[in-house]
mmCIF file of N, CA and C in Angstrom:
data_model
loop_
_atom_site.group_PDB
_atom_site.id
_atom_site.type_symbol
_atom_site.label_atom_id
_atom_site.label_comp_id
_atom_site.label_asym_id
_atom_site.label_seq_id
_atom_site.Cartn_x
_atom_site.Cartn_y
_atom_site.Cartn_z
ATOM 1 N N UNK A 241 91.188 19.804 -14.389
ATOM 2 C CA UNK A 241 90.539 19.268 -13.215
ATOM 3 C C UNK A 241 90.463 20.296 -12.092
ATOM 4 N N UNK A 242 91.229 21.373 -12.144
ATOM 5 C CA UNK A 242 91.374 22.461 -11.400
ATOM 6 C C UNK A 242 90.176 22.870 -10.705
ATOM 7 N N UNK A 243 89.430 23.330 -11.984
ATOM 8 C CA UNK A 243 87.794 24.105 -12.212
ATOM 9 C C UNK A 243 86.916 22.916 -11.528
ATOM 10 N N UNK A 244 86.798 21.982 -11.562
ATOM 11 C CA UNK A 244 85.903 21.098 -10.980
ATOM 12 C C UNK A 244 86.341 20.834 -9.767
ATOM 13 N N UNK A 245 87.600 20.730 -9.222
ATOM 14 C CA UNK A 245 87.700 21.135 -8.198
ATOM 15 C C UNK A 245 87.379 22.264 -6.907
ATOM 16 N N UNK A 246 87.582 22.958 -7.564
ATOM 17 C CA UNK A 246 86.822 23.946 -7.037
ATOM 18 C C UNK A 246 85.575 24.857 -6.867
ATOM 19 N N UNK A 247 84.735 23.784 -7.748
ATOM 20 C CA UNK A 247 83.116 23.685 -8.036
ATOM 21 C C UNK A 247 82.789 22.579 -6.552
ATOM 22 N N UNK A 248 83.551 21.271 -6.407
ATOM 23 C CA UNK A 248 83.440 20.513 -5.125
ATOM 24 C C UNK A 248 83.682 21.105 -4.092
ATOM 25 N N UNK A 249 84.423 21.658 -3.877
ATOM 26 C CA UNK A 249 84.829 22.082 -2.417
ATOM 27 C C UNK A 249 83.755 23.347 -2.254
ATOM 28 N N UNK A 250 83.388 23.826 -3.336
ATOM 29 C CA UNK A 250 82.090 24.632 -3.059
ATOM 30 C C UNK A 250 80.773 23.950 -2.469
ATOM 31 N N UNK A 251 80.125 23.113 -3.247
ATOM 32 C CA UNK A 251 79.185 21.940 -2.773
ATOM 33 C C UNK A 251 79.551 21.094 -2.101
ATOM 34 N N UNK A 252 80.633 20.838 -1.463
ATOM 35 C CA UNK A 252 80.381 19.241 -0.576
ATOM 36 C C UNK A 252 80.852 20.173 0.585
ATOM 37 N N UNK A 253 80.540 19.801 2.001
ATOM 38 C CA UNK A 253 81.220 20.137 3.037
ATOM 39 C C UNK A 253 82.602 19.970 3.627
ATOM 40 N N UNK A 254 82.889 18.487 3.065
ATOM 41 C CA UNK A 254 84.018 18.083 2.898
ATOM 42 C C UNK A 254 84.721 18.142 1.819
ATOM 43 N N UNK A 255 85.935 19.495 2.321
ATOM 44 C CA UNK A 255 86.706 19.572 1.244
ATOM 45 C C UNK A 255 88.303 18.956 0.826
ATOM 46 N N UNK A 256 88.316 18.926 -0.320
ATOM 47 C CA UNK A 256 89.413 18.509 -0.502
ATOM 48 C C UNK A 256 90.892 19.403 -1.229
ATOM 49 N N UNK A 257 91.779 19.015 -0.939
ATOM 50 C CA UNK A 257 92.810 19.792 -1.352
ATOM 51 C C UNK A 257 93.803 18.675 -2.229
ATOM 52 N N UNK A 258 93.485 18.647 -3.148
ATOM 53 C CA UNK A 258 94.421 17.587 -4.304
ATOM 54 C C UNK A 258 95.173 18.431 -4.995
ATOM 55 N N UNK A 259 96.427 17.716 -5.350
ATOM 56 C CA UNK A 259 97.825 18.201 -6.409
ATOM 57 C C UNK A 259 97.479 16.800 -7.536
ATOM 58 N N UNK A 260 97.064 18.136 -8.750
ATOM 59 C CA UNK A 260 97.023 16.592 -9.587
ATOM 60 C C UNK A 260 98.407 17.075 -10.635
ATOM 61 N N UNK A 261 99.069 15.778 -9.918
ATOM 62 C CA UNK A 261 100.507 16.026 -10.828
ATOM 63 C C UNK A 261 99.990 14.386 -11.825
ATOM 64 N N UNK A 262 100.943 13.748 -12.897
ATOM 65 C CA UNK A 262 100.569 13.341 -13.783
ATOM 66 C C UNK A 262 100.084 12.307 -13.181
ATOM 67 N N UNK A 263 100.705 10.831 -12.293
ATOM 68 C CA UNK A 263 99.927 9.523 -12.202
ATOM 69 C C UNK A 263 98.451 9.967 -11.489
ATOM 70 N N UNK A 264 98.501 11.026 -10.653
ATOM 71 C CA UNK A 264 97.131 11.247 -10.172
ATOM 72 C C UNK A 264 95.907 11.659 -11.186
ATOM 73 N N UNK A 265 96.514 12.476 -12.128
ATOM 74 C CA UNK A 265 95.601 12.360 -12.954
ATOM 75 C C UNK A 265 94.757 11.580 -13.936
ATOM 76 N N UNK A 266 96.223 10.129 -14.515
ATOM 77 C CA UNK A 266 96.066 9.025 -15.085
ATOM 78 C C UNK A 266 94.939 8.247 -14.084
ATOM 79 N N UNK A 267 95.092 8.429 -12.783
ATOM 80 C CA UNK A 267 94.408 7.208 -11.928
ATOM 81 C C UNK A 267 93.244 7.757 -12.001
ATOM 82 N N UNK A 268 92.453 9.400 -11.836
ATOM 83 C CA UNK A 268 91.505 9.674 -11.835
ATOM 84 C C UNK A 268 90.620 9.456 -13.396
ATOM 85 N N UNK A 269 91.765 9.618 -14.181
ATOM 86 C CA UNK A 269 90.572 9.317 -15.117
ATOM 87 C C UNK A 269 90.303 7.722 -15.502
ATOM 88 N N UNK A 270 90.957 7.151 -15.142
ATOM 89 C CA UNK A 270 90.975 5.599 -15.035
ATOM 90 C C UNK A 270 89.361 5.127 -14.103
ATOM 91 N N UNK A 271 89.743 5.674 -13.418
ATOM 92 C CA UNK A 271 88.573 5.598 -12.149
ATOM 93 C C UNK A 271 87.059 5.932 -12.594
ATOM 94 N N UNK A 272 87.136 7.542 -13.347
ATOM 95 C CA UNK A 272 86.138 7.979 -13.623
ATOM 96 C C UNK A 272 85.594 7.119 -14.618
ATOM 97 N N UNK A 273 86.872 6.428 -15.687
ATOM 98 C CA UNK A 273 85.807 5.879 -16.712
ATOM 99 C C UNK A 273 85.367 4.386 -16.331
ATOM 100 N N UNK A 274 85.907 3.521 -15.440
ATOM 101 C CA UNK A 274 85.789 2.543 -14.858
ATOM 102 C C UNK A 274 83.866 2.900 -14.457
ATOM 103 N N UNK A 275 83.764 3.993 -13.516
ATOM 104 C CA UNK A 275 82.384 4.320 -13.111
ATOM 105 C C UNK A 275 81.376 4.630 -13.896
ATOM 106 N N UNK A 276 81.971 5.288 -15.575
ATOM 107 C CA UNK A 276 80.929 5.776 -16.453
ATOM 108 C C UNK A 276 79.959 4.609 -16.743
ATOM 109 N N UNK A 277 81.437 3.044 -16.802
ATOM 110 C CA UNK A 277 80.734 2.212 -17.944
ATOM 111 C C UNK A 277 79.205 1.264 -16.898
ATOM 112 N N UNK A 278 78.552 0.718 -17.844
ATOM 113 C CA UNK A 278 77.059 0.499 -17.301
ATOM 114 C C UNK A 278 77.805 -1.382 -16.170
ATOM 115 N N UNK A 279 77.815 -0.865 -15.069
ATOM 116 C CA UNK A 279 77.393 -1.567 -13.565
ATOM 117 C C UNK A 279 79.198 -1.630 -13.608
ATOM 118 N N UNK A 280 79.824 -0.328 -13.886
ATOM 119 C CA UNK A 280 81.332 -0.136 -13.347
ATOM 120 C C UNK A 280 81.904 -0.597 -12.052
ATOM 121 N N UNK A 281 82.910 -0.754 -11.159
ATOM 122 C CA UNK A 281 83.063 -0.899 -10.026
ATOM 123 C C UNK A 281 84.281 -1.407 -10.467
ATOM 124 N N UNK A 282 85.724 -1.187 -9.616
ATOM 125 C CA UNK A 282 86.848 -1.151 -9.199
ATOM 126 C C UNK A 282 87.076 -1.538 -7.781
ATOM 127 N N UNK A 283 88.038 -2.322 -7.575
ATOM 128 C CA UNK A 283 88.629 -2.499 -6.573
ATOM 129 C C UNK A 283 90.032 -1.957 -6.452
ATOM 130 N N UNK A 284 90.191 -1.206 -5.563
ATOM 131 C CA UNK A 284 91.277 -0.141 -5.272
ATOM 132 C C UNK A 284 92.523 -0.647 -4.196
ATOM 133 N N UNK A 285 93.512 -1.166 -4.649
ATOM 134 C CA UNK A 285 94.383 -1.647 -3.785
ATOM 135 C C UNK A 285 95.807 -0.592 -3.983
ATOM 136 N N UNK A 286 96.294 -0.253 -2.771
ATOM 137 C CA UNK A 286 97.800 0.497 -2.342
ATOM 138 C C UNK A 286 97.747 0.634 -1.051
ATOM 139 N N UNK A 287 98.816 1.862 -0.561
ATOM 140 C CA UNK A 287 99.099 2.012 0.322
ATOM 141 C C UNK A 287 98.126 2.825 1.363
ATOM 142 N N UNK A 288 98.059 2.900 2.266
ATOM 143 C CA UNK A 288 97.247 4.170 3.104
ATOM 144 C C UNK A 288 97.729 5.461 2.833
ATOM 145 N N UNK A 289 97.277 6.011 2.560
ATOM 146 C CA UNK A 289 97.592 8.147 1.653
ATOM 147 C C UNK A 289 98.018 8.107 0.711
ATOM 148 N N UNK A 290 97.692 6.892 -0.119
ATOM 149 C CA UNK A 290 97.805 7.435 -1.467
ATOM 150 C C UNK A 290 97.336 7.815 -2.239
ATOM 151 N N UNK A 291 95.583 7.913 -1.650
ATOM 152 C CA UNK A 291 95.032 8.969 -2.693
ATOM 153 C C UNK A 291 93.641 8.332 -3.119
ATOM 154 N N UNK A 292 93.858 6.810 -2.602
ATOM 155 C CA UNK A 292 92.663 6.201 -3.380
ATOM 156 C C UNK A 292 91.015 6.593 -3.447
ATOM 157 N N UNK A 293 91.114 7.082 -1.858
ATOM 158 C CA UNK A 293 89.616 7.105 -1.139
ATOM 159 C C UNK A 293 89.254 8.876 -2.184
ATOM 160 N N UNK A 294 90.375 9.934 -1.996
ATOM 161 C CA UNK A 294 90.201 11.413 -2.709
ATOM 162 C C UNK A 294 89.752 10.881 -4.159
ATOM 163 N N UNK A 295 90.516 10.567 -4.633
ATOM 164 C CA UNK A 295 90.511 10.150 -6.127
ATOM 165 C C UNK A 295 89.409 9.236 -6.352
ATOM 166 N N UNK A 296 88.583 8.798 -5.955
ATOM 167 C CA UNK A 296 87.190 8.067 -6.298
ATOM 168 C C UNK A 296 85.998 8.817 -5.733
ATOM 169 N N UNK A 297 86.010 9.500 -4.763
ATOM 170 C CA UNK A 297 84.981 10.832 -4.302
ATOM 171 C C UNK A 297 84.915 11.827 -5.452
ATOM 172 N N UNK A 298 86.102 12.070 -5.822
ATOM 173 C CA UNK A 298 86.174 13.160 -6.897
ATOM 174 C C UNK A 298 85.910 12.947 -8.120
ATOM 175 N N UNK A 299 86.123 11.603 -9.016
ATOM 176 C CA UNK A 299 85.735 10.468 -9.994
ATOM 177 C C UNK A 299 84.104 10.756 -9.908
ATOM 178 N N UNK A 300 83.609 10.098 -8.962
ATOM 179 C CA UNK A 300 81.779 10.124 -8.428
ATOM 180 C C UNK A 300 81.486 11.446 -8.786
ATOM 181 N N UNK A 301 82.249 12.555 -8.224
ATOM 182 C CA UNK A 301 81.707 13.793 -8.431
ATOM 183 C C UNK A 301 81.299 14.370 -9.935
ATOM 184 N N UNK A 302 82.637 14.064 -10.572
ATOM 185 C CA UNK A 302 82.899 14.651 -11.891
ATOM 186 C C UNK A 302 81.295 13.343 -12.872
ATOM 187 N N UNK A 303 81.135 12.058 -11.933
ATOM 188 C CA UNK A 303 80.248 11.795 -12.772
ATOM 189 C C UNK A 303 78.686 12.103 -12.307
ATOM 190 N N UNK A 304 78.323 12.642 -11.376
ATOM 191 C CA UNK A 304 77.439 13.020 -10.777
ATOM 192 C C UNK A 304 76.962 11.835 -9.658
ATOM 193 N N UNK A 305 77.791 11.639 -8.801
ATOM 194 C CA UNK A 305 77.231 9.966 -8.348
ATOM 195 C C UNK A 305 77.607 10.649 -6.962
ATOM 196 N N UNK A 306 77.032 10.199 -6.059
ATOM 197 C CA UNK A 306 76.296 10.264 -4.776
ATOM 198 C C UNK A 306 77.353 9.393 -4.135
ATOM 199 N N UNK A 307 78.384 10.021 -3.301
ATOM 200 C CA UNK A 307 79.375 9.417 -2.161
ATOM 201 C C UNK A 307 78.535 9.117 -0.850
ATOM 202 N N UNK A 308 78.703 7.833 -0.720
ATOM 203 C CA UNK A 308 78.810 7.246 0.665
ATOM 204 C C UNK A 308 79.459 6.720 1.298
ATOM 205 N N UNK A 309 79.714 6.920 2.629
ATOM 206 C CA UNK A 309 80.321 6.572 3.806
ATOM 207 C C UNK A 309 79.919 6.085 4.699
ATOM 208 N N UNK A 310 80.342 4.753 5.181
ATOM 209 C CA UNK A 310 79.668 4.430 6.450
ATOM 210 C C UNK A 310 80.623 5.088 7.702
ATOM 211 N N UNK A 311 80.065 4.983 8.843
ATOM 212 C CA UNK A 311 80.872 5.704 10.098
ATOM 213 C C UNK A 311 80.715 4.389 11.235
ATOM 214 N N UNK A 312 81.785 4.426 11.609
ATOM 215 C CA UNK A 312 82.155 3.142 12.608
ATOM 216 C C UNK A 312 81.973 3.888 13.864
ATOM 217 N N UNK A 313 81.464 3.581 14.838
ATOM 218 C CA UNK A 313 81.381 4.315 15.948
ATOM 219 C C UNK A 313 81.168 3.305 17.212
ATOM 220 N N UNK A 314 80.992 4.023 18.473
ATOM 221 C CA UNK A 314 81.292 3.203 19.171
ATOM 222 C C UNK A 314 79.767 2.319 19.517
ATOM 223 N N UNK A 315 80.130 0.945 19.565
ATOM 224 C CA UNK A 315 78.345 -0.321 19.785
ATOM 225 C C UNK A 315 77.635 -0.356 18.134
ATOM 226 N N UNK A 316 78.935 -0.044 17.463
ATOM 227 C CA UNK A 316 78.248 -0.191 16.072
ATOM 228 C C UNK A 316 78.489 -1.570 15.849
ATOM 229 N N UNK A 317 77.446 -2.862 15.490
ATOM 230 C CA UNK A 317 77.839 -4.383 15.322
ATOM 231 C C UNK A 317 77.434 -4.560 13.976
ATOM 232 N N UNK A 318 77.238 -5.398 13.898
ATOM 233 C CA UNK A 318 76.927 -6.456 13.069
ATOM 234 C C UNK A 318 75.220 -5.930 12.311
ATOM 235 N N UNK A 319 74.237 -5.726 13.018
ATOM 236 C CA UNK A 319 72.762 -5.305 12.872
ATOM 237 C C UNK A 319 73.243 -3.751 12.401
ATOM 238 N N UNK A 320 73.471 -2.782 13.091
ATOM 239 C CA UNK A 320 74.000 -1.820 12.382
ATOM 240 C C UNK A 320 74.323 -1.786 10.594
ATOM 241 N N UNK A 321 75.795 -2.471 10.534
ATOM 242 C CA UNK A 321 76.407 -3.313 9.250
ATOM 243 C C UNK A 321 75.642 -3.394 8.457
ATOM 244 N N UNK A 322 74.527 -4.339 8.995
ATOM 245 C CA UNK A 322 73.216 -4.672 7.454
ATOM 246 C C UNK A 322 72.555 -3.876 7.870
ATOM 247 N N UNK A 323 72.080 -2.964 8.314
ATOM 248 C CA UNK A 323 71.140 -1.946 8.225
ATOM 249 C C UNK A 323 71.802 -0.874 7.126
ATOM 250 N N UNK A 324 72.887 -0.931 7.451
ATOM 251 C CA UNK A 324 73.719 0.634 6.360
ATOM 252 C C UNK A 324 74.270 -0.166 4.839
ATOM 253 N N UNK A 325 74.324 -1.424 5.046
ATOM 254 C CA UNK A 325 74.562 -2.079 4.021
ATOM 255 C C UNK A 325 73.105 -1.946 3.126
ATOM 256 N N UNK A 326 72.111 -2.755 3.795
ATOM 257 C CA UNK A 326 70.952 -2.354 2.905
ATOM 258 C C UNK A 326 70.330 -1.212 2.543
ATOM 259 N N UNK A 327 70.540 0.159 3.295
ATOM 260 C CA UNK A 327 70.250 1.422 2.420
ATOM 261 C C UNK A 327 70.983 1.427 1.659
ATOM 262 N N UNK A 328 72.376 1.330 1.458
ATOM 263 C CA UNK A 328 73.179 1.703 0.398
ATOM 264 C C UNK A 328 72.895 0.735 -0.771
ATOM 265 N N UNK A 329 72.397 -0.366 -0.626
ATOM 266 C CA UNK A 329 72.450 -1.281 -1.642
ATOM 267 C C UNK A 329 70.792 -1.221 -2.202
ATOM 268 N N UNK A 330 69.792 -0.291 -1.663
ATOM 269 C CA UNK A 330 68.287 -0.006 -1.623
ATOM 270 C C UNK A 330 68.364 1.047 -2.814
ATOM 271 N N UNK A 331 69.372 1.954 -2.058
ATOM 272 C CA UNK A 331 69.585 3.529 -3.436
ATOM 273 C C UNK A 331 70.216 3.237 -4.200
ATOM 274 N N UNK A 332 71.723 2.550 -4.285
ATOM 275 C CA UNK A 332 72.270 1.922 -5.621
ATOM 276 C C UNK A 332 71.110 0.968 -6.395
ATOM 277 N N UNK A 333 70.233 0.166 -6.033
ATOM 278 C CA UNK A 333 69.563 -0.658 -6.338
ATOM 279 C C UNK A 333 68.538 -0.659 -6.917
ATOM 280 N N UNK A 334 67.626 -0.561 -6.206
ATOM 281 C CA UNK A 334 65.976 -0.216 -6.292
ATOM 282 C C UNK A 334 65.890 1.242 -6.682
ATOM 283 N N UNK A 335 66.083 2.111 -6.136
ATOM 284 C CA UNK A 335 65.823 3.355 -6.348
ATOM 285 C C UNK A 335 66.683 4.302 -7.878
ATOM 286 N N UNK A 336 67.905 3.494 -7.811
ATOM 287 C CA UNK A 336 68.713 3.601 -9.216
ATOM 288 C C UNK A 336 69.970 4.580 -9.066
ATOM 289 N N UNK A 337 70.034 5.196 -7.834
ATOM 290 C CA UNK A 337 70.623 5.982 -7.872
ATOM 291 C C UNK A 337 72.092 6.246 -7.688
ATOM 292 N N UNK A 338 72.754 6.283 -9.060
ATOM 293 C CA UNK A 338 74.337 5.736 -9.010
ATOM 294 C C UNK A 338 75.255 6.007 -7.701
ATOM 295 N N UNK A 339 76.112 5.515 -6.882
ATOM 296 C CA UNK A 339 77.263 6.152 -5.498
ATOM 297 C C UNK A 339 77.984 5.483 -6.109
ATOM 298 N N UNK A 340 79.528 6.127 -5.570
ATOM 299 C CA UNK A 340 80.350 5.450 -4.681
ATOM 300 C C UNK A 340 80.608 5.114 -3.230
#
């Protein structure tokens, strides 16, 4: 996972710095194949820093899938919400194009 690591942090702007010691690696490939299979999706429950949000960016990556993020900012409501909800659900959707 080394090498693909460091193929990401080349292409994305946001980089990451992961230690894949063994459960991290079990969880990533758990993840990745969760995403391969046809209309995959996981729900990710633990603690805050444990890795979940790295370890599913990097999953997406290794499968070629398009990370998104929404950004909370300040007078962001409700109209906002479904506006970023429905692009994301327009390109996953209509357009076909796999994210996380």
């Amino acid at each position: 996972f080394d090498e693909f690591l460091v193929e990401y942090n080349g292409a994305e702007a946001n980089q990451m710095h992961l230690v894949f010691f063994q459960d991290a690696i079990m969880h990533l490939s758990r993840i990745a194949r969760v995403l391969r299979q046809p209309r995959g999706n996981a729900l990710l429950i633990g603690m805050g820093g444990s890795g979940r949000q790295s370890l599913t960016r990097f999953a997406g990556y290794l499968n070629e899938y398009t990370s998104r993020t929404i950004e909370l900012k300040r007078g962001y409501g409700e109209t906002e919400w479904k506006e970023d909800l429905k692009s994301i659900m327009f390109a996953a959707g209509a357009e076909g194009n796999p994210s996380v």
